Short mmCIF file of C-alpha atoms and ligand atoms in Angstrom, two decimals:
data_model
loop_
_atom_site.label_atom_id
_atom_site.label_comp_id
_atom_site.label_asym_id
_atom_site.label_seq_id
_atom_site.Cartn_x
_atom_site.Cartn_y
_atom_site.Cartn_z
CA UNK A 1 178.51 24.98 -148.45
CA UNK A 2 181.38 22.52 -147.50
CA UNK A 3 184.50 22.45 -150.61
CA UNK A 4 185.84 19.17 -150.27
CA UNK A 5 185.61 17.31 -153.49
CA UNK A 6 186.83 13.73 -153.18
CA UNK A 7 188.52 13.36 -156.95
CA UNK A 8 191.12 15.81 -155.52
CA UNK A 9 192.46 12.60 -153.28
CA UNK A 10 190.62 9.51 -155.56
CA UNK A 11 192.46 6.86 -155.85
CA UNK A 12 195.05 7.91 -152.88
CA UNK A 13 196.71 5.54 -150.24
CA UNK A 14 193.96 5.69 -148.19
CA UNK A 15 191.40 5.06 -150.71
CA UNK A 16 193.12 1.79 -151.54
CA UNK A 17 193.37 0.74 -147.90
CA UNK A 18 189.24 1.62 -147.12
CA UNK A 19 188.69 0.05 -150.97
CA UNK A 20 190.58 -3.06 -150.73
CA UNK A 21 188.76 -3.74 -147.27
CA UNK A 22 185.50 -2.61 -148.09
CA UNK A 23 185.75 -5.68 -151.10
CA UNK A 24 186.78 -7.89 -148.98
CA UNK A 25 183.89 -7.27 -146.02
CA UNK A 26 181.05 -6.95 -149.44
CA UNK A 27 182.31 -10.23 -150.49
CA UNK A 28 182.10 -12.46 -147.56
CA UNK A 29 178.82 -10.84 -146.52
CA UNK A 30 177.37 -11.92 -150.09
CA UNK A 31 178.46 -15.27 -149.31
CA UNK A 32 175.43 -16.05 -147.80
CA UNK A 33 172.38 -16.41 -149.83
CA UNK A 34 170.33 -13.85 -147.91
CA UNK A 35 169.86 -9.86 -148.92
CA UNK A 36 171.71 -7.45 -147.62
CA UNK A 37 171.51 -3.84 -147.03
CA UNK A 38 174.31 -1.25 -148.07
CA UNK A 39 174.26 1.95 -146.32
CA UNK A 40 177.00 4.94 -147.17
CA UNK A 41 176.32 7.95 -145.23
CA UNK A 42 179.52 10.52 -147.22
CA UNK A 43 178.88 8.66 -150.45
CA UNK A 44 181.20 10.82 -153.07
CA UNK A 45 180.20 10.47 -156.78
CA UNK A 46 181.28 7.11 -157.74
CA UNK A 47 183.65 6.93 -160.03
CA UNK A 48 186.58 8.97 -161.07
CA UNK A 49 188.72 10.33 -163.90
CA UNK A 50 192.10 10.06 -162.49
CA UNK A 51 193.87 11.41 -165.80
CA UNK A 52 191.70 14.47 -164.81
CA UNK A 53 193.40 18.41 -163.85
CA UNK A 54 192.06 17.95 -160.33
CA UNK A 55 193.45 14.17 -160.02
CA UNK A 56 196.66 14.98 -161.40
CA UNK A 57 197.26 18.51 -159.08
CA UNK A 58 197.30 16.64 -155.91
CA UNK A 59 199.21 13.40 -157.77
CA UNK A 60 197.46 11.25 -154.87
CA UNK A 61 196.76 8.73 -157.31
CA UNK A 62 199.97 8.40 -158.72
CA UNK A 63 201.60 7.87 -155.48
CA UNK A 64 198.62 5.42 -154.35
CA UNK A 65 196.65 3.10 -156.75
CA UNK A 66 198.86 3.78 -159.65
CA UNK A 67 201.90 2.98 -157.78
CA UNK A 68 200.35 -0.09 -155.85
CA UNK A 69 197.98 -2.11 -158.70
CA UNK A 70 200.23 -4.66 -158.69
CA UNK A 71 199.26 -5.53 -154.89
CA UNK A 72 196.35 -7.21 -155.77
CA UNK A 73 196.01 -10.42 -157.68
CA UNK A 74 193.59 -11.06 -160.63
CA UNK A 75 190.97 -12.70 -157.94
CA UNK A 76 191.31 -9.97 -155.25
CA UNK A 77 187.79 -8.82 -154.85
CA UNK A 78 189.00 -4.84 -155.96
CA UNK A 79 191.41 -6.23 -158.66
CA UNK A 80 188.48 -8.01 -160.32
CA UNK A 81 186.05 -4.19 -159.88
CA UNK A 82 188.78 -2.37 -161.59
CA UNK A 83 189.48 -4.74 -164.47
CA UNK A 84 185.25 -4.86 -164.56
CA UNK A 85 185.52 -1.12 -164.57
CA UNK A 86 188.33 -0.54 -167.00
CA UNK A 87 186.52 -2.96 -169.46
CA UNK A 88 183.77 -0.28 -169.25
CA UNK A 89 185.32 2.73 -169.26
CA UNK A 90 188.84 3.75 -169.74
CA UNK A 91 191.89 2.56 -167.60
CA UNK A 92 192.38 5.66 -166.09
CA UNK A 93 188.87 4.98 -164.14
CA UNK A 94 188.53 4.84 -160.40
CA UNK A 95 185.29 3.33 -158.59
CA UNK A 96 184.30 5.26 -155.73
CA UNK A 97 183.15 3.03 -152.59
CA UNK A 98 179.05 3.15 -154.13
CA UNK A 99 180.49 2.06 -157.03
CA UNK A 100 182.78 -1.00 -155.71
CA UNK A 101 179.21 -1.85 -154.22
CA UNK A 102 177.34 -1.96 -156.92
CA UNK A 103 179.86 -3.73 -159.06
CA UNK A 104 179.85 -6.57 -156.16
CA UNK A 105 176.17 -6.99 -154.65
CA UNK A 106 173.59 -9.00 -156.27
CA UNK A 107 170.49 -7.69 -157.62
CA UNK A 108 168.11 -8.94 -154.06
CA UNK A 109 170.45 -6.59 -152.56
CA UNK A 110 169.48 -2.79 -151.34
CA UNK A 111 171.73 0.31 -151.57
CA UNK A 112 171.35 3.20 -150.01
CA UNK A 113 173.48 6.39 -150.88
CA UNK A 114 173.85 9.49 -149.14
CA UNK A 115 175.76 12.61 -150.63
CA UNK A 116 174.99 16.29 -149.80
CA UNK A 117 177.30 18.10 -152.48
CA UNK A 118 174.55 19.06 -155.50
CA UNK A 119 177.41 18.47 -157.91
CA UNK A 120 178.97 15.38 -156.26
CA UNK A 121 175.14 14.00 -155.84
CA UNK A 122 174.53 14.63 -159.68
CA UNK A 123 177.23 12.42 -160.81
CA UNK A 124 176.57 9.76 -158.76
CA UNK A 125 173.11 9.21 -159.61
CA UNK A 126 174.95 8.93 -163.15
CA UNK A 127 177.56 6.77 -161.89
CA UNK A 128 174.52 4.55 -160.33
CA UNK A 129 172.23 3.99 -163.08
CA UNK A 130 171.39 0.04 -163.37
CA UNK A 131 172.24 -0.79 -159.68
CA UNK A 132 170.34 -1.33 -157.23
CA UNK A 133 170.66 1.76 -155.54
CA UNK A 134 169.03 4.76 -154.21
CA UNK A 135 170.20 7.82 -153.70
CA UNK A 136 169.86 10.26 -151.19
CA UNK A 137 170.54 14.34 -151.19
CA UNK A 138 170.85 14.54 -147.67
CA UNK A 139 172.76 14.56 -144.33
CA UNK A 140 174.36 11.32 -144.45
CA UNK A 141 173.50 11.04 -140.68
CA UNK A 142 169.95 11.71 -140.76
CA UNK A 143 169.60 8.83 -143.59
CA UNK A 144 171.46 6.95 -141.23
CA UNK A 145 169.40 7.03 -138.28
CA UNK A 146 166.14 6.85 -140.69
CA UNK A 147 166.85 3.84 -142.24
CA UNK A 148 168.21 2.04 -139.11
CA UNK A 149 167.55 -0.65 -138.67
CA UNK A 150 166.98 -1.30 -143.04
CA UNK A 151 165.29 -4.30 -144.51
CA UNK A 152 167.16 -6.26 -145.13
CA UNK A 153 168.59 -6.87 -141.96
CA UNK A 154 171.60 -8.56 -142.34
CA UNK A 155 174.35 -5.42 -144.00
CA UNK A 156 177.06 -3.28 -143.85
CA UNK A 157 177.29 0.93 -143.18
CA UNK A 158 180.31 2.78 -144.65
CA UNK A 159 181.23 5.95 -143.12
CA UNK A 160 183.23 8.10 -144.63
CA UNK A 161 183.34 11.67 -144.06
CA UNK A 162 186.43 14.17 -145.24
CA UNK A 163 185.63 15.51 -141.43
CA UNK A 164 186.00 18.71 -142.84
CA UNK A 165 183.64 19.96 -140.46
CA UNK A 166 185.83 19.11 -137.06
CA UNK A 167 182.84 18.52 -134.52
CA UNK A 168 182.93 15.46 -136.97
CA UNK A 169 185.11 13.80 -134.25
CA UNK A 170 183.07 14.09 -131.48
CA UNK A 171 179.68 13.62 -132.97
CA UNK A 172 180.99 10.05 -134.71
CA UNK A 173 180.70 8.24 -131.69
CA UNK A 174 177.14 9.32 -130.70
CA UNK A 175 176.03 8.84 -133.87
CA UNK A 176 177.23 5.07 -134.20
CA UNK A 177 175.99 4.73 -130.91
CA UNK A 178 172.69 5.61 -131.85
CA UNK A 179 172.88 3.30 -134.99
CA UNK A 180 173.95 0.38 -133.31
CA UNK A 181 171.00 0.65 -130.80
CA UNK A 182 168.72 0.60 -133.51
CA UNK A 183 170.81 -1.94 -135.28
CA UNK A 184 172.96 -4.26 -133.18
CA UNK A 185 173.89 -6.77 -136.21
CA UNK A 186 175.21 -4.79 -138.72
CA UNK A 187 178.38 -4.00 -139.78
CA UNK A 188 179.86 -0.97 -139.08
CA UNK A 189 182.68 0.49 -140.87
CA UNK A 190 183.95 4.14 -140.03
CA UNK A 191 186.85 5.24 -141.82
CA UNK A 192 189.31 7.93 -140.10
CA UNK A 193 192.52 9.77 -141.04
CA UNK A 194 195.71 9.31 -139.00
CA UNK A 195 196.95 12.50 -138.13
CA UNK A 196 199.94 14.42 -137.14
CA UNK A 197 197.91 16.56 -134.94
CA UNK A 198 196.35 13.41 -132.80
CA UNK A 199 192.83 15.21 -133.57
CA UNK A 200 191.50 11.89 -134.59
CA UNK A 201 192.71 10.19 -131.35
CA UNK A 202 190.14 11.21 -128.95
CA UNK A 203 187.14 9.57 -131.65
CA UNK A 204 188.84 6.74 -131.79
CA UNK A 205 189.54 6.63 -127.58
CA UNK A 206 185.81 6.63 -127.58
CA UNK A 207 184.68 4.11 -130.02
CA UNK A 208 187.46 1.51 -128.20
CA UNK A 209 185.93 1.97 -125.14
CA UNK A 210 182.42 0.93 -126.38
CA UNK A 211 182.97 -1.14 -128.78
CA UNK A 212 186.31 -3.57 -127.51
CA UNK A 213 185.68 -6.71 -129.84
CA UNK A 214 185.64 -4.65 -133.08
CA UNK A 215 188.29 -4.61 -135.85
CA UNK A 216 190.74 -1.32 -135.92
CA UNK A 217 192.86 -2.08 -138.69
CA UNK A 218 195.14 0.82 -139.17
CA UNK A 219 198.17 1.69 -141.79
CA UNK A 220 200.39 4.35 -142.69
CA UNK A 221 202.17 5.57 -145.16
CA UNK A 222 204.49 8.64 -146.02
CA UNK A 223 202.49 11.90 -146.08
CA UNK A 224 201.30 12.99 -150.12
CA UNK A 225 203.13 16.43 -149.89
CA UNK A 226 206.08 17.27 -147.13
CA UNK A 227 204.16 18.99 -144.38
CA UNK A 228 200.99 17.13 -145.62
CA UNK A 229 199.00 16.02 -141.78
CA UNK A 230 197.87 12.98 -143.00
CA UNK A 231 199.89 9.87 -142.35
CA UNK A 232 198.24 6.64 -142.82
CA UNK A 233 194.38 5.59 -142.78
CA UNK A 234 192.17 3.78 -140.16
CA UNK A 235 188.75 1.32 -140.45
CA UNK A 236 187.08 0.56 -137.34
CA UNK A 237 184.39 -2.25 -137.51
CA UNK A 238 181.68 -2.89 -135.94
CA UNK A 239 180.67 -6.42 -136.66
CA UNK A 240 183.08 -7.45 -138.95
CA UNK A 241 182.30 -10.06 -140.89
CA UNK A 242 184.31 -13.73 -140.96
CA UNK A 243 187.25 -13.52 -142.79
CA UNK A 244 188.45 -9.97 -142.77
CA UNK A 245 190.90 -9.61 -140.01
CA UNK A 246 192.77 -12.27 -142.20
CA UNK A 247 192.36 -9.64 -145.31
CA UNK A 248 193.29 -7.09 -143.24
CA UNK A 249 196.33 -8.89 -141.68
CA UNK A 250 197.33 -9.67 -145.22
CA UNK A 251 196.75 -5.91 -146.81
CA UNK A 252 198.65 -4.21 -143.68
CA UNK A 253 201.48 -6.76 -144.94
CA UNK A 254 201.50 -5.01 -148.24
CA UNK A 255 201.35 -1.38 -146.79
CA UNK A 256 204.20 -2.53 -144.29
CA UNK A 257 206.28 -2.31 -147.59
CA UNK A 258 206.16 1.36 -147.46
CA UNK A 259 207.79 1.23 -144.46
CA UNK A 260 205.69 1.80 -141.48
CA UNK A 261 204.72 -1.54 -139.52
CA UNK A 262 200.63 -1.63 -139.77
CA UNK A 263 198.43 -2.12 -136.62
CA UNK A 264 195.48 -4.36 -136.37
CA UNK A 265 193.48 -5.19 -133.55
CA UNK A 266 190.47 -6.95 -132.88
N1 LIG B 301 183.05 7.21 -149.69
C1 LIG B 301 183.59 7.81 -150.88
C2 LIG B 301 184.54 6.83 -151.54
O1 LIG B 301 185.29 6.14 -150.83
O2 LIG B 301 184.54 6.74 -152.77
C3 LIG B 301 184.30 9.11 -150.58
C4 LIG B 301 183.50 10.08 -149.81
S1 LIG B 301 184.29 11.61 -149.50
C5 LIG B 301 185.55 11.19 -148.39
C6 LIG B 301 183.11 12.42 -148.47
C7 LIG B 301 181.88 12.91 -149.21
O3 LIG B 301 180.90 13.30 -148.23
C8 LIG B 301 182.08 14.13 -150.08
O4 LIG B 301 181.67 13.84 -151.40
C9 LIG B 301 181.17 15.23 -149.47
O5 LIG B 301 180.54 16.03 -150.44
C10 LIG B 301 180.15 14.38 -148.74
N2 LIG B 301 179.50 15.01 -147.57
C11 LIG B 301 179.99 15.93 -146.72
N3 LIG B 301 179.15 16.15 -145.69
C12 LIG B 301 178.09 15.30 -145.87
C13 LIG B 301 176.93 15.01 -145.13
N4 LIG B 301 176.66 15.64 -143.97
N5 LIG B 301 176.08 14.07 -145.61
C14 LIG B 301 176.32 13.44 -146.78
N6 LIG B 301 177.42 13.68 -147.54
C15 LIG B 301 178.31 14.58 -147.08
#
């Protein structure tokens, strides 16, 4: 049984960079007026307590969204989820990525949901209830490559593992590979740590060298405990949609403020 439990890092640095760009990509891909599919593969439960004993051990949140709300203007695409999601529930709420989803697709659109943890899938069923969405107990992967390529056609896959289990690394890249045979337009959006220990570096060596036109958008940050190996957070797209190597050029801006220069490429 695998122990990582996402509300333990919810809200964190790296949450805000994936969130802030995962808003963005939802909300210029519901420009159109055509469907879209939403696939998450390492779903989490959806929304989070961050005033709870587990949030407030690690103090990720405190040093990430907490510190950093005031980023984001009233009309930024994750500004407007949390005020929705405040207004809802209390203000020490989080929205996981399904969530952010939900709270930004239309009702033609399809979500699909994959989360293996019994506990972690309980909740977000809960979280879920009166979207659009399905979810899935199951290898996020498998899903993945069932659903491939989804009606609606037109979409975006999140992938987001904790890569707790390390062969993580090496099987990303055939995996996407896979998915992008079966489904050559959508977007894909794979979300990696940046490491002290470069173990993320050879995933990332491989997905550049097959896929050279897509977006890596990468920032960093100081680490959330001295010692702590994780030093910033990378998206790599697939297919990004119009508009969001602007966003990104605009959130690295904001991270750059911490004090490490942000990288984007695409
Ligand atoms: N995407 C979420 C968000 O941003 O709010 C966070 C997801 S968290 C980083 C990763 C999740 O993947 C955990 O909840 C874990 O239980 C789940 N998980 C781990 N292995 C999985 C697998 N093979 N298939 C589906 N879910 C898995």
């Amino acid at each position: 049984m695998l122990s990582y439990q996402h509300i333990y890092h919810a809200g964190n640095l790296a949450d805000v960079h994936k969130h802030a760009l995962l808003a963005w990509m939802l909300t210029y891909l519901t420009r159109k007026d055509k469907p879209i599919s939403y696939i998450e593969t390492h779903a989490g439960r959806g929304l989070y307590d961050l005033s709870s004993d587990a949030a407030r051990k690690t103090g990720e949140a405190a040093q990430g969204i907490e510190a950093v709300s005031g980023w984001f203007a009233a009309d930024h695409p994750l500004a407007q989820v949390l005020a929705d999601l405040h207004r809802a529930h209390d203000a020490t709420s989080y929205p996981g990525s399904p969530l952010i989803a939900g709270k930004l697709l239309r009702a033609t659109d399809r979500m699909h949901l994959a989360e293996m943890h019994p506990t972690e899938h309980a909740a977000l069923r809960q979280a879920m209830r009166g979207y659009p969405a399905k979810c899935y107990q199951q290898d996020g992967f498998a899903l993945a490559h069932a659903l491939t390529p989804p009606t609606p056609r037109r979409g975006l896959m999140l992938i987001d593992p904790s890569y707790e289990i390390k062969d993580d690394y090496a099987q990303i890249p055939k995996h996407i590979a896979r998915i992008t045979r079966a489904w050559n337009v959508g977007t894909i959006c794979v979300w990696y740590p940046l490491l002290t220990s470069q173990l993320h570096a050879p995933m990332l060596d491989a997905l550049i060298a097959k896929y050279p036109d897509a977006l890596r958008h990468e920032v960093r940050f100081p680490p959330a405990r001295p010692g702590h190996g994780m030093i910033g957070s990378g998206l790599f797209v697939i297919n990004p949609p119009y508009g969001v190597s602007h966003a990104a050029t605009q959130l690295g801006t904001l991270f750059g403020t911490l004090g490490h220069p942000p990288q984007t490429r695409c």
